[in-house]
CSV table of C-alpha atoms and ligand atoms in Angstrom, one decimal:
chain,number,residue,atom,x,y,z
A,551,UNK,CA,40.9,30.0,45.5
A,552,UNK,CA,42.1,26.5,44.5
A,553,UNK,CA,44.5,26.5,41.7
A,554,UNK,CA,43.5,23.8,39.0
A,555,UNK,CA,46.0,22.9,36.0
A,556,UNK,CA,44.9,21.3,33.3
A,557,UNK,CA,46.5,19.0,30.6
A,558,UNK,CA,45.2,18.6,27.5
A,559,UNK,CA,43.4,22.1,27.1
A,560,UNK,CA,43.5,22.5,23.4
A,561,UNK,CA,41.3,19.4,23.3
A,562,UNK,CA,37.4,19.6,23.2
A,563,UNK,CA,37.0,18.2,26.7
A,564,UNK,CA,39.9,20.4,28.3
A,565,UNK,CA,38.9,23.5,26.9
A,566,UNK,CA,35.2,23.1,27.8
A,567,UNK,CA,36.6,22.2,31.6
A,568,UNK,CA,39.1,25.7,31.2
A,569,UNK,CA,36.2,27.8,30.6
A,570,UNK,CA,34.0,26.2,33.5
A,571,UNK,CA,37.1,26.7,36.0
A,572,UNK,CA,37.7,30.5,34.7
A,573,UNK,CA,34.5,30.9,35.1
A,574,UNK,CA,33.9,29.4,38.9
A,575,UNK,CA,34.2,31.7,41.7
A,576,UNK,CA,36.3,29.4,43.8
A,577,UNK,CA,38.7,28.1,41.0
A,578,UNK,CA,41.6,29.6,39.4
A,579,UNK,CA,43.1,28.4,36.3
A,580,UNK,CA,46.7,27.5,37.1
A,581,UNK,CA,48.2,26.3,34.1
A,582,UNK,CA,46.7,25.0,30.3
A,583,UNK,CA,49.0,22.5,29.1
A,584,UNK,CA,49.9,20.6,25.9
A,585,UNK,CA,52.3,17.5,25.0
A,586,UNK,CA,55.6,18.7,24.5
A,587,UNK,CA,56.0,19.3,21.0
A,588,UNK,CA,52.1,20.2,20.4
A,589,UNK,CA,52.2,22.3,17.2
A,590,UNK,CA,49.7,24.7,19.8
A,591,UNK,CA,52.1,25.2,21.9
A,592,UNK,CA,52.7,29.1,23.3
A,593,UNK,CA,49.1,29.4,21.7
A,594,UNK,CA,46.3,31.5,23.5
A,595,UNK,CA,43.7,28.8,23.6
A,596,UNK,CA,41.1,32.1,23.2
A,597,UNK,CA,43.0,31.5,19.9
A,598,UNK,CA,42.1,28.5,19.3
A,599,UNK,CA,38.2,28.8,20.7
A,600,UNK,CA,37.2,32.5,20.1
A,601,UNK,CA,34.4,32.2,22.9
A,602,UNK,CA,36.9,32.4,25.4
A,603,UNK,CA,38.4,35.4,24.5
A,604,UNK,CA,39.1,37.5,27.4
A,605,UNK,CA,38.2,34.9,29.9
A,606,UNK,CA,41.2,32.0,28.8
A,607,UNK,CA,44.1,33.9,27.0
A,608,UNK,CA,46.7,32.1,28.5
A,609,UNK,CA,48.8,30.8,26.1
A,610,UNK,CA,49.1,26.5,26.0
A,611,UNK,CA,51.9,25.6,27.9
A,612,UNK,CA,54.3,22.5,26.6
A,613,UNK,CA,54.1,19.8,29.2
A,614,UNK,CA,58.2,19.7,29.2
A,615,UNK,CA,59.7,17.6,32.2
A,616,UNK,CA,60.8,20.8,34.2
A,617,UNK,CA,57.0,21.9,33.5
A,618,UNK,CA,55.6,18.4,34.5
A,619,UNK,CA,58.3,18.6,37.8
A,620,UNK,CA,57.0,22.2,38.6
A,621,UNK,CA,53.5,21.5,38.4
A,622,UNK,CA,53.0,20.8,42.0
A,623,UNK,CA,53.8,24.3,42.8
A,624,UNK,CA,51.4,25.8,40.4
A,625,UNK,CA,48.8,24.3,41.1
A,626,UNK,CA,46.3,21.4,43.9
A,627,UNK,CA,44.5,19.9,41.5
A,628,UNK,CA,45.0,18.7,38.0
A,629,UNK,CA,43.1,17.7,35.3
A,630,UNK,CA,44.0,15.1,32.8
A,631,UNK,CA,41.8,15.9,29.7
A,632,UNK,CA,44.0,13.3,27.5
A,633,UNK,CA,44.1,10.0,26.0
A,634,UNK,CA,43.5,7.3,28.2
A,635,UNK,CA,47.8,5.5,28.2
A,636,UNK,CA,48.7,9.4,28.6
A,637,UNK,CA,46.8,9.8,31.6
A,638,UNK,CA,47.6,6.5,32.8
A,639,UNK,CA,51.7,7.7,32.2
A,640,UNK,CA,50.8,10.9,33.6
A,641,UNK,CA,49.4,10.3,37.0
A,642,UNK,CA,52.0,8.8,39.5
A,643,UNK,CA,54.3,11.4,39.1
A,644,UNK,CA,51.7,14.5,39.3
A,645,UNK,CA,49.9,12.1,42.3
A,646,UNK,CA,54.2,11.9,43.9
A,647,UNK,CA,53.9,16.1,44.1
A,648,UNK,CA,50.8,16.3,46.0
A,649,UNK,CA,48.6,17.2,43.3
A,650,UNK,CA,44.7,16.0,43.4
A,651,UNK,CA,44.3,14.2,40.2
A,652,UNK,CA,41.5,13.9,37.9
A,653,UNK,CA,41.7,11.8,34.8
A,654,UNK,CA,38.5,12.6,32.7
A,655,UNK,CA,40.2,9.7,30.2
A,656,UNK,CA,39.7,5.5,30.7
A,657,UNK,CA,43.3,5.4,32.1
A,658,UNK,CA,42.0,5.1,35.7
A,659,UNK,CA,38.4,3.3,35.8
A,660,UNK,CA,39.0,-0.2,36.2
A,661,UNK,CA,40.2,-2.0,39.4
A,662,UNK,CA,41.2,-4.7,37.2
A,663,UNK,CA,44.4,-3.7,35.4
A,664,UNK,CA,43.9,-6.5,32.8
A,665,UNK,CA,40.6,-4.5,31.1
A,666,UNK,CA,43.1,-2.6,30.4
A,667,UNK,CA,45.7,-4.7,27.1
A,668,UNK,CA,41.9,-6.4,26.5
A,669,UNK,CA,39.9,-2.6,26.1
A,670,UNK,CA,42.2,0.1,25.6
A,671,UNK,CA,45.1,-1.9,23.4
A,672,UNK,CA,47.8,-1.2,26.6
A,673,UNK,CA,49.0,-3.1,29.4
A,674,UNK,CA,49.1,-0.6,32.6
A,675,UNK,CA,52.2,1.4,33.9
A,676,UNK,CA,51.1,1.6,37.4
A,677,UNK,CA,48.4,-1.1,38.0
A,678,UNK,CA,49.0,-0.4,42.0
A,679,UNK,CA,46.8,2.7,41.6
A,680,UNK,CA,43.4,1.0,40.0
A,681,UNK,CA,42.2,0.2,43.5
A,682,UNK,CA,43.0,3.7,45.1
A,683,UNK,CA,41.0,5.5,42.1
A,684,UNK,CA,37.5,6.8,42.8
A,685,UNK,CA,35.2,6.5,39.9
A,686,UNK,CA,33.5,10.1,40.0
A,687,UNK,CA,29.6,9.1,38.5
A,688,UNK,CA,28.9,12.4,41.1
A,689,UNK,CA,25.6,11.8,42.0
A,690,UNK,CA,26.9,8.2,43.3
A,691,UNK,CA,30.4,8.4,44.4
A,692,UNK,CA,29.3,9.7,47.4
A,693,UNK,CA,31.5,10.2,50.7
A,694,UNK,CA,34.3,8.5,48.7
A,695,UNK,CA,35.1,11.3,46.6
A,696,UNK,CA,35.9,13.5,49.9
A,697,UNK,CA,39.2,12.6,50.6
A,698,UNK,CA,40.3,10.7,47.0
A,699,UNK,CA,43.7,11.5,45.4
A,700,UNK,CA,43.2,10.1,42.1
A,701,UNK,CA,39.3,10.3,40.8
A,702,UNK,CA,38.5,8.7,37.5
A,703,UNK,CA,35.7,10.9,35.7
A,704,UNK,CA,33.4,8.5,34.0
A,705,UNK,CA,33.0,8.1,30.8
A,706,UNK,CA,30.1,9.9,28.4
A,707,UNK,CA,28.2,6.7,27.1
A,708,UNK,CA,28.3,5.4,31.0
A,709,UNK,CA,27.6,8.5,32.4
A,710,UNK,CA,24.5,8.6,30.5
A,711,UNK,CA,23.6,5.1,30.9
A,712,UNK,CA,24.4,4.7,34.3
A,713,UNK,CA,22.4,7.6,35.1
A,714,UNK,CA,19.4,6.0,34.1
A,715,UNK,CA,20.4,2.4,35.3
A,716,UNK,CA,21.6,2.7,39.0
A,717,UNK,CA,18.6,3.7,40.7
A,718,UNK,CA,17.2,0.2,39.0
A,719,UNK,CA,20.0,-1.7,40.1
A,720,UNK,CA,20.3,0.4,43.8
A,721,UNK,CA,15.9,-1.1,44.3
A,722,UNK,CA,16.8,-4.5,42.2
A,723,UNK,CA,14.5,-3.9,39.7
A,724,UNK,CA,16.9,-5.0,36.9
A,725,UNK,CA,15.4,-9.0,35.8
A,726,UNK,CA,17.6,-9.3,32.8
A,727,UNK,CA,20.0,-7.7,30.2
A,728,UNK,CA,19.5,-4.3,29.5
A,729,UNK,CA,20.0,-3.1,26.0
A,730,UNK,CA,21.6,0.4,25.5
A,731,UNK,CA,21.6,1.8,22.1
A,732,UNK,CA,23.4,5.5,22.2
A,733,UNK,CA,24.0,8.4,19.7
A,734,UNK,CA,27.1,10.4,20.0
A,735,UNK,CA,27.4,13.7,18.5
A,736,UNK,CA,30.8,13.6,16.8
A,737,UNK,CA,32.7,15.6,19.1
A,738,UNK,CA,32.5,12.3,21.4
A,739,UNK,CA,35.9,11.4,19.1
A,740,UNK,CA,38.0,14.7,20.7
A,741,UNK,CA,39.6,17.5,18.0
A,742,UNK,CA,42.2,15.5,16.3
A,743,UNK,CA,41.5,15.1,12.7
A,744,UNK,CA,40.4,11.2,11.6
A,745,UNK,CA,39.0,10.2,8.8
A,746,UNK,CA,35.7,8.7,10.5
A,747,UNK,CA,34.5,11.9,11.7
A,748,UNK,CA,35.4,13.9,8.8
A,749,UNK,CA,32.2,16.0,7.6
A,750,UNK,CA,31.3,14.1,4.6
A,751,UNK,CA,31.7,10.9,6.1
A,752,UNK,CA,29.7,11.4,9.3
A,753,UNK,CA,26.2,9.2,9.0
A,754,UNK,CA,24.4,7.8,11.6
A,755,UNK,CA,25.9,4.7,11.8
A,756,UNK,CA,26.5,1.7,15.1
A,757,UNK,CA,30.2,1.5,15.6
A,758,UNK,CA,31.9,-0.8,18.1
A,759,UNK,CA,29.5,-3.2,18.3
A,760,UNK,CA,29.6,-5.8,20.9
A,761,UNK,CA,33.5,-4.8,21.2
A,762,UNK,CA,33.4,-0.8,22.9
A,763,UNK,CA,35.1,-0.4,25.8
A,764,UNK,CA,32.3,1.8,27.6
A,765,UNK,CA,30.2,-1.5,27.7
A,766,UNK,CA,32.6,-3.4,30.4
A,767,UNK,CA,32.4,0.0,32.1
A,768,UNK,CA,29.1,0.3,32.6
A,769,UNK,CA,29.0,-3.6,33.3
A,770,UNK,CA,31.4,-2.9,36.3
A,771,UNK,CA,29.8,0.4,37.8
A,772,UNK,CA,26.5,-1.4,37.5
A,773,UNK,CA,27.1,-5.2,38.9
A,774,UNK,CA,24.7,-6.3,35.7
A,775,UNK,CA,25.9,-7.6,32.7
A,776,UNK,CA,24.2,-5.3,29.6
A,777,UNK,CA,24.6,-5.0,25.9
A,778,UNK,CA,25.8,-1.3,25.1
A,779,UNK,CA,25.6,-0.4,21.2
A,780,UNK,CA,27.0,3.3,20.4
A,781,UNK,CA,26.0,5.1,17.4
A,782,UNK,CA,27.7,8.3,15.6
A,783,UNK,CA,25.3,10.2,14.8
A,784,UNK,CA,25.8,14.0,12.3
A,785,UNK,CA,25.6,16.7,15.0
A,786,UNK,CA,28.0,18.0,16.9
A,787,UNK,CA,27.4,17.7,20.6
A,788,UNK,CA,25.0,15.4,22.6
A,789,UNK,CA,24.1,12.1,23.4
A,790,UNK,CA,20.8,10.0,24.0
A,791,UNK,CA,20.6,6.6,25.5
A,792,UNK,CA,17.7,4.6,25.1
A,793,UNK,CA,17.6,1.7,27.2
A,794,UNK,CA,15.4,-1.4,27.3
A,795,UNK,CA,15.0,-2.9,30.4
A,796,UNK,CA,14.0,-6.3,31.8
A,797,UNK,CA,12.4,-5.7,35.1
A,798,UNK,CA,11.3,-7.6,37.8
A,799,UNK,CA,7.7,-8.4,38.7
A,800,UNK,CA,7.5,-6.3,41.4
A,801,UNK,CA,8.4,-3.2,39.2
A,802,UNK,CA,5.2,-0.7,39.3
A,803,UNK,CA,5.0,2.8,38.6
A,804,UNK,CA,5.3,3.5,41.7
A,805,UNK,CA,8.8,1.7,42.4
A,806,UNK,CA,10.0,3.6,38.9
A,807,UNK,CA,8.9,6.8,40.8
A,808,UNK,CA,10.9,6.0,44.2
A,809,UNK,CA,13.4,5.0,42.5
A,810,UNK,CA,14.0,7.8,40.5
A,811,UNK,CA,12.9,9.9,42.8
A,812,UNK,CA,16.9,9.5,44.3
A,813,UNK,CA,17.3,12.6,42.0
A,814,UNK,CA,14.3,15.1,43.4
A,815,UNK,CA,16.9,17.0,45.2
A,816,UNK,CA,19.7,17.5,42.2
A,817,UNK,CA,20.4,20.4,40.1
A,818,UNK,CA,21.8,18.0,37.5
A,819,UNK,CA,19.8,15.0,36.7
A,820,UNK,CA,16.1,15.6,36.2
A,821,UNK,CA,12.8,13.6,35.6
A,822,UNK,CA,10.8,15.0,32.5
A,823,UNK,CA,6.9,14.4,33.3
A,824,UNK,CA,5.2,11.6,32.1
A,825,UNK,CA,5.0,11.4,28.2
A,826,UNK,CA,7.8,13.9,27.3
A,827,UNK,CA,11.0,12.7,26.3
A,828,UNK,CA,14.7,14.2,26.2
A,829,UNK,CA,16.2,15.5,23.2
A,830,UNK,CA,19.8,16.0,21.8
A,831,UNK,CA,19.0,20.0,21.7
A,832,UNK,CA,17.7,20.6,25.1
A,833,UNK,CA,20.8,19.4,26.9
A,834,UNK,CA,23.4,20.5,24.7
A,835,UNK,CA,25.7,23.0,26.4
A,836,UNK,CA,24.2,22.4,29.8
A,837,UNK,CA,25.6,20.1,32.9
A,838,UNK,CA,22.6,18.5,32.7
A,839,UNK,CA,21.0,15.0,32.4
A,840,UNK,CA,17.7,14.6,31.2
A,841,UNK,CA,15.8,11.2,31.8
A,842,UNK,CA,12.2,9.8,30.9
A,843,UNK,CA,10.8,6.1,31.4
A,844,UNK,CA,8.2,4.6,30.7
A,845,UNK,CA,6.6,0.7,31.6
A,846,UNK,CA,4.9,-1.9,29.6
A,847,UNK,CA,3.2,-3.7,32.9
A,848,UNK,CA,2.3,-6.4,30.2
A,849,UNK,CA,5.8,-7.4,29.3
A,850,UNK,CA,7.3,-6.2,32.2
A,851,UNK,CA,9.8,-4.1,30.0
A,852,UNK,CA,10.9,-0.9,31.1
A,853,UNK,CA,12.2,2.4,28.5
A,854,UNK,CA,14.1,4.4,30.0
A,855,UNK,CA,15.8,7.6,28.1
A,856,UNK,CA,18.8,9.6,29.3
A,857,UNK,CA,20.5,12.7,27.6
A,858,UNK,CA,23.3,14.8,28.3
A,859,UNK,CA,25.9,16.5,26.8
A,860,UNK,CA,29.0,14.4,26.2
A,861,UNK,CA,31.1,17.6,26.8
A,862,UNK,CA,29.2,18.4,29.9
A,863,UNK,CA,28.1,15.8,32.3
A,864,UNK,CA,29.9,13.3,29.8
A,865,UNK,CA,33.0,14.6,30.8
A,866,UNK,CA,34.1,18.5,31.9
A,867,UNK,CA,30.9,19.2,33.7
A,868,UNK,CA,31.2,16.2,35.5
A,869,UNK,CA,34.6,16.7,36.3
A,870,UNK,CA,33.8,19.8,37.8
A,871,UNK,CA,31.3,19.0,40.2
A,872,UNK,CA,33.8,16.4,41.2
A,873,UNK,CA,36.4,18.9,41.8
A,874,UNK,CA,33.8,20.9,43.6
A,875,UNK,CA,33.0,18.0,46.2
A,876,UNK,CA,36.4,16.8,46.6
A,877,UNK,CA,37.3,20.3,47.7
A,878,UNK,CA,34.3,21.1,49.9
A,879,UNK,CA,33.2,23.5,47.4
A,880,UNK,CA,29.4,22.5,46.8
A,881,UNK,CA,28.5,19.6,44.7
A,882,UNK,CA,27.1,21.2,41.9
A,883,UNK,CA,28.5,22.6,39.0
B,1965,LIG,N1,35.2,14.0,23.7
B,1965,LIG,C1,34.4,13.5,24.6
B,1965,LIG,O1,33.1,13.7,24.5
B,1965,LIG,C2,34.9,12.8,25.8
B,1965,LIG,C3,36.2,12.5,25.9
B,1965,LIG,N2,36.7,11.8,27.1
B,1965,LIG,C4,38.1,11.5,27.2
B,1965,LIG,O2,38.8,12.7,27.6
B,1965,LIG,C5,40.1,12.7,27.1
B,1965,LIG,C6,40.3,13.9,26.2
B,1965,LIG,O3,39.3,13.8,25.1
B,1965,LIG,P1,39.1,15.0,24.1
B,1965,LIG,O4,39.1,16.3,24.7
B,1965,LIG,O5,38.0,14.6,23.3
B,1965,LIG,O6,40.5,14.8,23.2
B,1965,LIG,P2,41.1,15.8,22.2
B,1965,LIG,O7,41.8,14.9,21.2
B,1965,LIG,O8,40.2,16.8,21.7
B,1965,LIG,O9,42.3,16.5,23.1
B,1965,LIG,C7,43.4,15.8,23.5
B,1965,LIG,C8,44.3,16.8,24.2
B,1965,LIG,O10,45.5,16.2,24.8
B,1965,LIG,C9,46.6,16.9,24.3
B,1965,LIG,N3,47.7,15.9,24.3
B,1965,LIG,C10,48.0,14.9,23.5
B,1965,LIG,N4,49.1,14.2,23.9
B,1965,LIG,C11,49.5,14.8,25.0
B,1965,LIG,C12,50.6,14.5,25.9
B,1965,LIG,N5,51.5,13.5,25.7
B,1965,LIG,N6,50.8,15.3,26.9
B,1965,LIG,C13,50.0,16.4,27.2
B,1965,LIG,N7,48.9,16.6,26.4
B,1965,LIG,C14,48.7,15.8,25.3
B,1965,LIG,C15,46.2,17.4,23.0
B,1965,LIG,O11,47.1,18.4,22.5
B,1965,LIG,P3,48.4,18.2,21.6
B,1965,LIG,O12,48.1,16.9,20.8
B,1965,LIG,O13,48.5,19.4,20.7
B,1965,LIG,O14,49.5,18.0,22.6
B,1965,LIG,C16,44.8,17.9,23.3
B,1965,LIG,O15,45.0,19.1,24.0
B,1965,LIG,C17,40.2,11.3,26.3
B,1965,LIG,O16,40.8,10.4,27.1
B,1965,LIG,C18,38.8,11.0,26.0
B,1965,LIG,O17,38.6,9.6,25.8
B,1965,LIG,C19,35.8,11.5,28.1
B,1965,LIG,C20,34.5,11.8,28.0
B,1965,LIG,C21,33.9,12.5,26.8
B,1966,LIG,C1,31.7,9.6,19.3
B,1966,LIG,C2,32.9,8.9,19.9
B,1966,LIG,O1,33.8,8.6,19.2
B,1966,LIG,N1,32.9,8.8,21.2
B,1966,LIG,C3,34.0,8.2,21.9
B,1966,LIG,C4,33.7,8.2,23.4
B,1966,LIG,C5,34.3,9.3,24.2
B,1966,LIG,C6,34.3,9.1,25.7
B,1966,LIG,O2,33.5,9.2,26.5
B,1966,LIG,O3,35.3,8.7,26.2
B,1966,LIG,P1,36.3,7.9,27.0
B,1966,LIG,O4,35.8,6.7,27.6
B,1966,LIG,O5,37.2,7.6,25.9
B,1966,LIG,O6,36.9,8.8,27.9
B,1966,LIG,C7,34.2,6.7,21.5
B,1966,LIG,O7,33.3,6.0,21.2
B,1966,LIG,O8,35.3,6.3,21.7
């Protein structure tokens, strides 16, 4: 069994991830941690999410220094499932212990440390590590995940745009900017209380525009400059992408269909036939990305619709099946 920590498990992300890993065969839960003076600290976290009673009732552990200094010996493999200048302060000394380190936050997805004072609003404690870090978009990491200490778990927005958008880029189909409009159900903005995603404030709305970090993400992992508006939309879980798409004029049918025929073997990311299109509903809860395209051969503009749960493949799911291939454990989760 490998033993997997995780810090950050009250959170939405980390307790999503703590019931995947209780539940995996090959995966034992070696530790759910919170900061040090977390008022749900010494909590069960079945407490806190009544679904996992009798599967996580380990209480949340404070992440004290002795704990931090220990958790090498608990556990391979940790899980950051915290703020991005957390993870970022986190790592080095959990990577210093041995541990396997996977950051489901922003604080390790940029080679170039100087996204990070522009994006995230911090300047980077240990810019040395960018380069190291393997950005974990599963399906395309590919060998490089194998033998990676740190992985960077992409985020929801680029999972789900990138999803749709590489096998474009991967055939150089891509003849302009693409536009990605997204909704985010509101748990994209974690369990901490704000005023923006209280209950009676919550309409679908843009946010971020022409300023969110996820769009220089995507803009890296892709090669291809693109204009990335998210939206909050009032539900809870979930997130569609609907993406216009300049293509080249050598993009038929036929090239969408090899193309995205890279995913014919995966569990995860699936083609919906011709005419249907993904909704919110039928991949909330589930690992899985939906996509659908279609082409106007008049205008040479391709649509192209991707939707997963931000919970899921946007972030626990995904960090899963990266856990799973790191360790030689099967790739899907
Ligand atoms: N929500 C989503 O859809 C997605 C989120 N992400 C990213 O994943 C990360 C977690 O997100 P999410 O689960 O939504 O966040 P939440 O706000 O729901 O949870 C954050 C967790 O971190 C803990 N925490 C806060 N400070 C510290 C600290 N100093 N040391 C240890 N633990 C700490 C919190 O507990 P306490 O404060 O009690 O200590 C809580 O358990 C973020 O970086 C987010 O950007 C990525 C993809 C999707
Ligand atoms: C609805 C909502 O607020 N969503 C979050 C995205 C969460 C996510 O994917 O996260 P990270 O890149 O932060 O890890 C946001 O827009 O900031």
């Amino acid at each position: 069994m490998l033993k997997v920590a995780i810090v950050g498990a009250s959170g939405y992300t980390g307790a999503t991830l703590a019931k995947l890993i209780a539940n995996h065969p090959s995966l034992a839960l070696a530790g759910c941690y919170v900061s040090a003076g977390s008022a749900d600290a010494h909590t069960p976290l079945s407490q806190l999410y009544p679904e996992l009673l009798g599967l996580v009732d380990q209480p949340l552990q404070p992440l004290t220094h002795e704990a931090q200094a220990e958790l090498g010996q608990q556990a391979q493999a940790v899980c950051l499932a915290t703020d991005h200048q957390v993870s970022a302060e986190l790592a080095p000394a959990l990577l210093a212990q041995g541990l396997t380190v996977f950051d489901l936050s922003g604080g390790h997805r940029f080679a170039d440390p100087a996204i990070y004072p522009q994006h995230y609003g911090f300047s980077h404690p240990s810019p040395e590590l960018l380069s190291d870090a393997v950005y974990g978009l599963a399906e395309w990491a590919g060998t490089a995940l194998a033998d990676a200490a740190l992985i960077a778990v992409p985020g929801c927005y680029p999972t789900a745009a990138l999803t749709a958008l590489k096998p474009l880029a991967q055939h150089g189909l891509i003849a302009g900017v693409p536009v990605i409009n997204a909704v985010s159900g509101v748990s994209g903005a974690g369990r901490k209380a704000s005023l923006n995603s209280s209950f009676c404030q919550v309409s679908l709305t843009p946010y971020g525009v022409l300023g969110h970090r996820h769009q220089p993400e995507i803009e890296s992992q892709l090669g291809h400059a693109v204009v990335f508006t998210p939206h909050l939309g009032a539900f809870k879980r979930g997130i569609l992408a609907t993406i216009t798409v300049p293509v080249s004029a050598d993009c038929t049918e036929a090239a969408l269909s090899e193309a995205y025929g890279c995913y014919d073997d995966s569990a995860v990311v699936h083609c919906l036939p011709a005419g249907q299109w993904p909704k919110v509903d039928d991949v909330a809860g589930s690992d899985r990305c939906l996509l659908a395209w279609k082409l106007d051969s008049e205008r040479q503009v391709l649509v192209v619709a991707s939707a997963i749960d931000n919970l899921m493949k946007g972030a626990a799911s995904q960090a899963l099946q990266c856990i799973l291939i790191r360790f030689g454990l099967g790739g899907e989760a």
